[in-house]
């Protein structure tokens, strides 16, 4: 690709929510990047972007690529994210490579099991119902603040076993950390808030872990303390970091999946009717929500040696951005990709990433979303969108609404 061709593409800040056109329709801009070539250099942000489904999938599955930002070249996108967190703390599993990642992932898998998630099903249904009962018979309400935000926070907080009265703190701590942790343009104020939030959460969890060491309970924090893999256990710092990761990962993403997904669904009342007529379509509808507007638009990998990526020779330490939100609209795989269709067959998407780092919380996110959609459309038989200008959050790798006003 010539420099002129690259200059015409929406790259750098233009490919972030700081650009109003990106906020309005990121997928149109991502289409341009994906169709410009298998790999596109983004000099402003120090990264190479890959957006075709097959290439993105191959990169996610590639065991010779890293994620630890300490391995990235100075000034690359990954290294910029690293500088946001100069604390002495060990990074969470999300930013570690094998053997550390293998060990932590294998231990958390012993505690955060499909059984533990399935056991939550009746309680998740109750939580959804309780939130809707609270909304009552208001003629209109903000779906984000009244439902999508509190819902997954309450679920993960109850799974972990933290006091329901402390849930507001959990939400604030994770929102503040995520706002700084994934935004290379975060202001000093945002970074400072994240630092304070990190300390407060650390102190809180230190106490929660000590209490459970003395007095084990039937909750996920206790299960993490006792998780064992061939005589190996988490130490207290690792439990703390894992709980922080589960909280943050479980909070923001599921909120945004439901917000984006319900927006898309309510824009197509014929599709809502299909789900009301046949609720067994709801799991498929959630997959279509993940494909068309999943909450995580980008993930990343780092090269650790000189090699080819998507047909392009690269050096070690280069930052590769995989555009999940571009791959999910790749016409090479998806017929009529911009159509939102809850009856679409064999939906294949990369909204949860892939390979050995495939989202650990995917079964929980799916369960919460399916129950959330069902409860909302059942309890509000005329649910529709109010006229409004949508306001989007500004964290670069995520896609989520600040608010979504609906009429009942
Ligand atoms: C709709 C909701 C969610 C989406 C779209 C999502 C998406 C993702 C993505 C894209 C990754 C990175 C994968 C990669 O780079 O290959 C990831 C990793 C992860 N997610 Fe999720 N996630 C969601 C919900 C959750 C929930 C509810 C939890 C836990 C409570 C969770 C926990 C994690 C963890 C622990 C990792 C790191 C896995 C690893 O490094 O081995 N996620 N997720």
XYZ file of C-alpha atoms and ligand atoms in Angstrom:
451
model
C 0.000 0.000 0.000
C 1.329 3.485 -0.829
C 1.613 6.221 1.784
C -1.155 8.141 0.042
C -3.499 5.203 0.313
C -2.741 4.806 4.021
C -3.166 8.547 4.581
C -6.746 8.301 3.308
C -7.672 5.622 5.845
C -9.232 6.345 9.240
C -6.257 5.472 11.472
C -4.717 6.755 14.713
C -7.120 8.855 16.748
C -9.659 8.647 13.904
C -10.078 4.971 14.748
C -11.039 5.663 18.364
C -14.206 7.020 20.031
C -12.451 10.413 20.179
C -13.594 10.735 16.552
C -17.335 11.553 16.300
C -17.615 9.641 12.987
C -16.173 6.569 14.693
C -18.635 6.978 17.560
C -21.467 7.188 15.083
C -20.479 4.068 13.125
C -17.135 2.393 13.931
C -17.949 -0.556 11.680
C -18.069 1.559 8.520
C -14.552 2.849 9.283
C -13.352 -0.630 10.235
C -14.677 -1.918 6.882
C -12.369 0.554 5.122
C -9.340 -0.579 7.099
C -10.102 -4.285 6.588
C -10.606 -3.875 2.862
C -7.463 -1.743 2.403
C -5.206 -4.764 2.950
C -4.523 -7.792 5.116
C -2.407 -5.669 7.456
C -2.403 -1.882 7.773
C 0.291 0.176 9.499
C -1.023 2.809 11.905
C 2.050 5.010 12.522
C 0.254 7.484 14.801
C -0.504 4.801 17.380
C 2.507 2.553 16.695
C 0.631 -0.566 15.655
C -0.319 -2.808 12.741
C -4.016 -3.536 12.325
C -5.388 -6.821 11.036
C -9.108 -7.065 10.278
C -9.901 -10.031 8.014
C -11.633 -12.850 9.851
C -9.244 -15.597 8.812
C -6.132 -13.552 9.673
C -7.535 -12.361 13.013
C -8.464 -15.902 13.975
C -5.000 -17.198 13.012
C -3.310 -14.480 15.096
C -5.506 -15.160 18.141
C -4.627 -18.854 17.878
C -0.910 -18.240 17.319
C 0.990 -19.546 20.334
C 4.195 -17.783 19.278
C 2.747 -14.316 19.882
C 2.831 -12.535 23.244
C 0.622 -10.081 25.141
C 2.975 -8.849 27.878
C 3.457 -5.128 27.076
C 6.969 -5.280 28.595
C 7.974 -7.165 25.420
C 6.786 -4.396 23.106
C 9.018 -1.840 21.415
C 9.134 1.627 22.974
C 6.274 3.840 21.728
C 4.295 0.981 20.242
C 0.592 0.855 21.143
C 1.163 -1.983 23.635
C 4.057 -0.160 25.307
C 1.912 2.985 25.697
C -0.695 0.994 27.575
C 2.032 -0.399 29.811
C 3.172 3.105 30.791
C -0.276 3.800 32.173
C 0.373 1.374 34.960
C 3.869 1.967 36.249
C 3.030 0.498 39.628
C 5.189 -2.234 41.051
C 2.174 -4.547 40.966
C 2.412 -7.664 38.825
C 0.159 -7.330 35.793
C -3.020 -9.404 35.754
C -3.293 -12.597 33.722
C -4.662 -10.530 30.842
C -1.161 -9.125 30.250
C 0.986 -12.160 31.079
C 2.482 -14.843 28.825
C 3.295 -18.483 29.505
C 4.449 -19.955 31.788
C 2.790 -17.435 34.183
C -0.382 -17.222 32.103
C -0.671 -21.005 31.801
C -0.344 -21.433 35.562
C -2.832 -18.680 36.510
C -5.365 -19.662 33.845
C -5.226 -23.291 34.902
C -5.765 -22.353 38.570
C -8.657 -19.946 37.943
C -10.331 -22.539 35.739
C -10.540 -24.807 38.814
C -12.644 -22.226 40.670
C -14.521 -20.365 37.932
C -16.106 -23.488 36.479
C -19.102 -23.984 34.169
C -20.779 -25.634 37.176
C -20.241 -22.585 39.394
C -21.773 -20.439 36.637
C -24.727 -22.748 35.977
C -25.408 -22.841 39.737
C -25.955 -19.076 39.561
C -28.716 -19.364 36.915
C -31.737 -19.096 39.271
C -30.133 -16.244 41.171
C -29.270 -14.404 37.925
C -32.941 -14.688 36.932
C -33.965 -13.265 40.320
C -31.513 -10.376 40.041
C -32.864 -9.465 36.579
C -36.433 -9.621 37.895
C -35.621 -7.572 41.002
C -34.082 -4.817 38.897
C -37.140 -4.695 36.654
C -39.467 -4.677 39.653
C -37.551 -1.631 40.844
C -38.158 0.133 37.533
C -41.871 -0.481 38.114
C -44.325 1.205 35.753
C -42.250 4.220 34.716
C -43.177 5.374 31.203
C -39.520 5.739 30.306
C -36.184 4.906 31.902
C -32.462 4.704 31.228
C -31.753 1.085 30.373
C -28.026 1.533 31.102
C -28.229 2.937 34.631
C -31.363 1.049 35.700
C -30.511 -2.353 34.293
C -27.398 -2.981 32.173
C -24.950 -1.452 34.658
C -26.114 -2.868 37.992
C -27.068 -6.312 36.644
C -23.656 -7.934 35.910
C -22.025 -6.096 38.824
C -24.493 -7.634 41.255
C -24.034 -11.078 39.662
C -20.223 -11.122 39.833
C -20.159 -9.498 43.288
C -22.525 -12.180 44.616
C -20.480 -14.936 42.968
C -17.340 -13.596 44.604
C -19.216 -13.295 47.884
C -18.758 -9.596 48.603
C -21.250 -7.699 50.707
C -24.111 -6.408 48.509
C -23.816 -3.091 50.313
C -20.322 -2.655 48.814
C -21.365 -3.168 45.194
C -21.438 0.539 44.358
C -17.779 0.751 45.414
C -16.938 -2.221 43.196
C -18.542 -0.605 40.216
C -16.681 2.676 40.783
C -13.319 0.973 41.336
C -13.558 -1.150 38.194
C -14.930 1.660 36.001
C -12.114 3.972 37.120
C -9.434 1.312 36.540
C -10.724 0.338 33.100
C -11.065 4.000 32.027
C -7.313 4.504 32.558
C -6.016 1.001 31.905
C -7.140 0.750 28.280
C -6.797 4.349 27.172
C -3.381 5.566 26.009
C -4.796 9.118 26.000
C -6.117 9.051 29.571
C -5.825 12.436 31.330
C -3.783 12.912 34.526
C -7.042 13.161 36.445
C -8.298 9.848 35.031
C -4.989 8.160 35.891
C -5.044 9.585 39.407
C -8.597 8.330 39.935
C -7.535 4.871 38.758
C -4.628 4.864 41.192
C -6.864 5.735 44.142
C -9.470 3.168 43.024
C -6.735 0.492 42.749
C -5.530 1.174 46.291
C -9.011 1.168 47.771
C -9.896 -2.084 46.066
C -6.610 -3.639 47.110
C -7.241 -2.814 50.783
C -10.794 -4.100 50.565
C -9.750 -7.385 48.969
C -6.838 -7.871 51.350
C -9.356 -7.898 54.211
C -11.822 -10.118 52.311
C -9.102 -12.710 51.610
C -7.819 -12.702 55.218
C -11.371 -13.236 56.514
C -11.882 -16.221 54.210
C -8.541 -17.783 55.091
C -9.730 -17.870 58.723
C -13.317 -18.701 57.896
C -13.918 -20.351 54.480
C -17.255 -19.591 52.780
C -19.217 -20.917 49.850
C -18.046 -18.246 47.425
C -15.638 -17.650 44.562
C -12.995 -15.817 46.619
C -12.757 -18.849 48.932
C -12.709 -21.164 45.896
C -9.811 -19.161 44.425
C -7.882 -19.342 47.716
C -8.273 -23.135 47.704
C -7.909 -23.704 43.949
C -5.188 -26.294 43.476
C -3.360 -27.574 40.445
C -0.929 -30.402 41.188
C 0.027 -28.991 44.587
C 0.212 -25.407 43.299
C -1.977 -22.613 44.751
C -2.532 -18.869 44.184
C -0.731 -16.647 46.682
C -2.717 -13.777 48.240
C -1.454 -11.202 45.720
C -2.528 -13.461 42.886
C -5.987 -14.001 44.374
C -6.337 -10.232 44.709
C -5.262 -9.591 41.140
C -7.551 -12.344 39.796
C -10.567 -11.030 41.718
C -9.831 -7.546 40.364
C -9.650 -8.944 36.830
C -12.888 -10.924 37.159
C -14.650 -7.888 38.537
C -13.439 -5.527 35.847
C -13.836 -8.003 32.989
C -17.233 -9.101 34.225
C -18.596 -5.637 34.749
C -18.026 -3.344 31.856
C -18.248 -5.865 29.035
C -21.546 -7.534 29.856
C -23.106 -4.130 30.548
C -22.061 -2.973 27.094
C -23.114 -6.174 25.345
C -26.621 -5.779 26.723
C -26.738 -2.043 26.022
C -25.491 -2.314 22.411
C -27.475 -5.485 21.814
C -30.770 -4.113 23.114
C -30.265 -0.933 21.079
C -29.857 -3.008 17.912
C -32.746 -5.260 18.793
C -35.140 -2.409 19.626
C -34.230 -0.678 16.364
C -35.726 -3.734 14.637
C -39.147 -4.287 16.197
C -39.845 -7.128 13.737
C -36.892 -8.978 15.290
C -38.187 -8.328 18.824
C -41.457 -9.914 17.723
C -39.598 -12.970 16.412
C -38.054 -13.446 19.867
C -41.382 -12.957 21.631
C -42.978 -15.550 19.339
C -40.122 -17.986 19.744
C -37.934 -17.378 22.830
C -35.725 -20.345 21.850
C -34.178 -17.893 19.340
C -32.776 -15.730 22.168
C -29.372 -17.517 22.438
C -28.907 -16.998 18.684
C -29.949 -13.355 19.051
C -27.239 -12.894 21.690
C -24.635 -14.320 19.263
C -25.835 -11.824 16.647
C -25.505 -9.055 19.261
C -21.941 -10.205 19.960
C -21.124 -10.275 16.258
C -22.652 -6.942 15.275
C -21.692 -4.807 18.250
C -19.690 -6.750 20.807
C -18.273 -4.603 23.621
C -14.587 -5.294 22.824
C -13.654 -3.933 19.399
C -9.932 -4.679 19.519
C -7.515 -7.081 21.151
C -3.762 -7.215 20.766
C -0.693 -9.366 20.404
C 3.054 -8.658 20.258
C 5.656 -10.337 18.025
C 8.551 -11.919 19.914
C 10.767 -12.684 16.909
C 11.261 -11.562 13.330
C 8.513 -13.218 11.301
C 5.626 -12.777 8.946
C 2.179 -11.668 10.125
C -0.752 -11.688 7.679
C 1.743 -11.865 4.828
C 3.889 -8.973 6.070
C 7.446 -9.284 7.466
C 7.676 -7.913 11.023
C 10.358 -7.412 13.681
C 10.219 -8.622 17.265
C 8.376 -6.322 19.684
C 5.835 -4.959 17.227
C 2.303 -4.306 18.334
C -0.482 -6.021 16.403
C -4.040 -4.862 16.888
C -6.619 -7.434 15.925
C -9.811 -5.631 14.974
C -12.469 -8.038 16.262
C -15.117 -5.533 15.203
C -13.794 -5.624 11.612
C -13.477 -9.417 11.451
C -17.063 -9.824 12.599
C -18.240 -7.905 9.523
C -15.958 -9.643 7.023
C -18.057 -10.343 3.908
C -15.695 -13.232 3.080
C -17.400 -15.067 5.940
C -20.664 -13.295 6.715
C -23.392 -12.850 4.159
C -24.873 -9.348 4.250
C -22.724 -8.521 7.320
C -24.408 -5.213 8.221
C -27.816 -6.823 8.534
C -28.906 -7.503 12.134
C -30.649 -10.847 11.901
C -31.546 -12.878 14.983
C -32.268 -15.887 12.761
C -28.829 -15.852 11.073
C -27.464 -19.394 10.894
C -24.046 -20.616 12.079
C -22.947 -17.302 13.512
C -19.172 -17.364 13.801
C -17.682 -14.354 15.552
C -14.537 -13.363 17.421
C -16.138 -11.121 20.049
C -14.611 -13.235 22.842
C -11.128 -13.355 21.271
C -9.593 -16.763 20.856
C -6.873 -19.338 21.348
C -5.540 -19.999 24.824
C -6.743 -16.554 25.933
C -10.353 -17.086 24.822
C -12.562 -15.130 27.226
C -12.854 -17.021 30.478
C -16.185 -15.387 31.262
C -17.901 -16.176 27.945
C -20.341 -18.733 29.449
C -21.304 -16.277 32.210
C -21.664 -13.353 29.795
C -23.859 -15.449 27.488
C -26.057 -16.646 30.342
C -26.497 -13.120 31.740
C -27.260 -11.677 28.315
C -29.781 -14.389 27.434
C -31.618 -13.983 30.742
C -31.411 -10.178 30.504
C -32.902 -10.024 26.997
C -35.646 -12.503 27.844
C -36.626 -10.706 31.047
C -36.649 -7.280 29.406
C -38.778 -8.171 26.396
C -41.163 -10.265 28.476
C -41.696 -7.763 31.261
C -42.037 -4.797 28.883
C -44.256 -5.950 25.986
C -44.036 -2.556 24.185
C -40.395 -1.726 24.904
C -38.961 0.716 22.326
C -36.267 3.346 21.954
C -36.947 6.983 22.774
C -35.818 9.648 20.283
C -32.326 10.509 21.464
C -28.800 11.316 20.459
C -26.718 8.337 21.540
C -23.752 9.095 23.791
C -20.848 6.645 23.648
C -18.104 5.947 26.176
C -14.629 7.139 25.193
C -12.337 4.201 26.095
C -10.576 3.253 22.804
C -10.850 -0.537 22.716
C -14.405 -0.729 24.036
C -17.797 0.045 22.551
C -20.507 0.979 25.010
C -23.281 3.467 25.666
C -23.384 6.063 28.433
C -27.161 5.905 28.442
C -30.054 4.438 26.470
C -33.487 5.874 27.108
C -36.332 3.479 26.424
C -40.122 3.816 26.514
C -42.233 1.104 28.085
C -19.870 -9.831 26.623
C -18.996 -9.947 27.536
C -17.536 -10.182 27.321
C -16.766 -10.020 26.193
C -17.193 -9.553 24.816
C -15.411 -10.383 26.559
C -14.349 -10.352 25.686
C -13.070 -10.771 25.981
C -11.954 -10.704 25.067
C -11.996 -10.153 23.652
C -10.870 -11.201 25.708
C -9.442 -11.292 25.144
C -9.297 -12.550 24.357
C -8.116 -12.580 23.431
O -7.353 -11.591 23.313
O -7.934 -13.618 22.776
C -11.300 -11.585 27.045
C -10.491 -12.147 27.995
C -10.908 -12.381 29.280
N -12.191 -12.249 29.783
Fe -13.824 -11.617 28.797
N -15.398 -10.771 27.867
C -16.672 -10.667 28.368
C -17.108 -10.985 29.628
C -16.308 -11.500 30.601
C -16.754 -11.902 31.905
C -18.193 -11.857 32.393
C -15.648 -12.337 32.596
C -15.509 -12.846 33.997
C -16.301 -12.673 34.969
C -14.511 -12.240 31.687
C -13.219 -12.602 31.990
C -12.170 -12.598 31.119
C -10.817 -12.984 31.493
C -10.354 -13.447 32.864
C -10.023 -12.859 30.342
C -8.533 -13.143 30.206
C -8.323 -14.540 29.663
C -6.869 -14.893 29.532
O -6.009 -13.999 29.413
O -6.574 -16.112 29.562
N -14.949 -11.728 30.490
N -12.652 -11.329 27.168
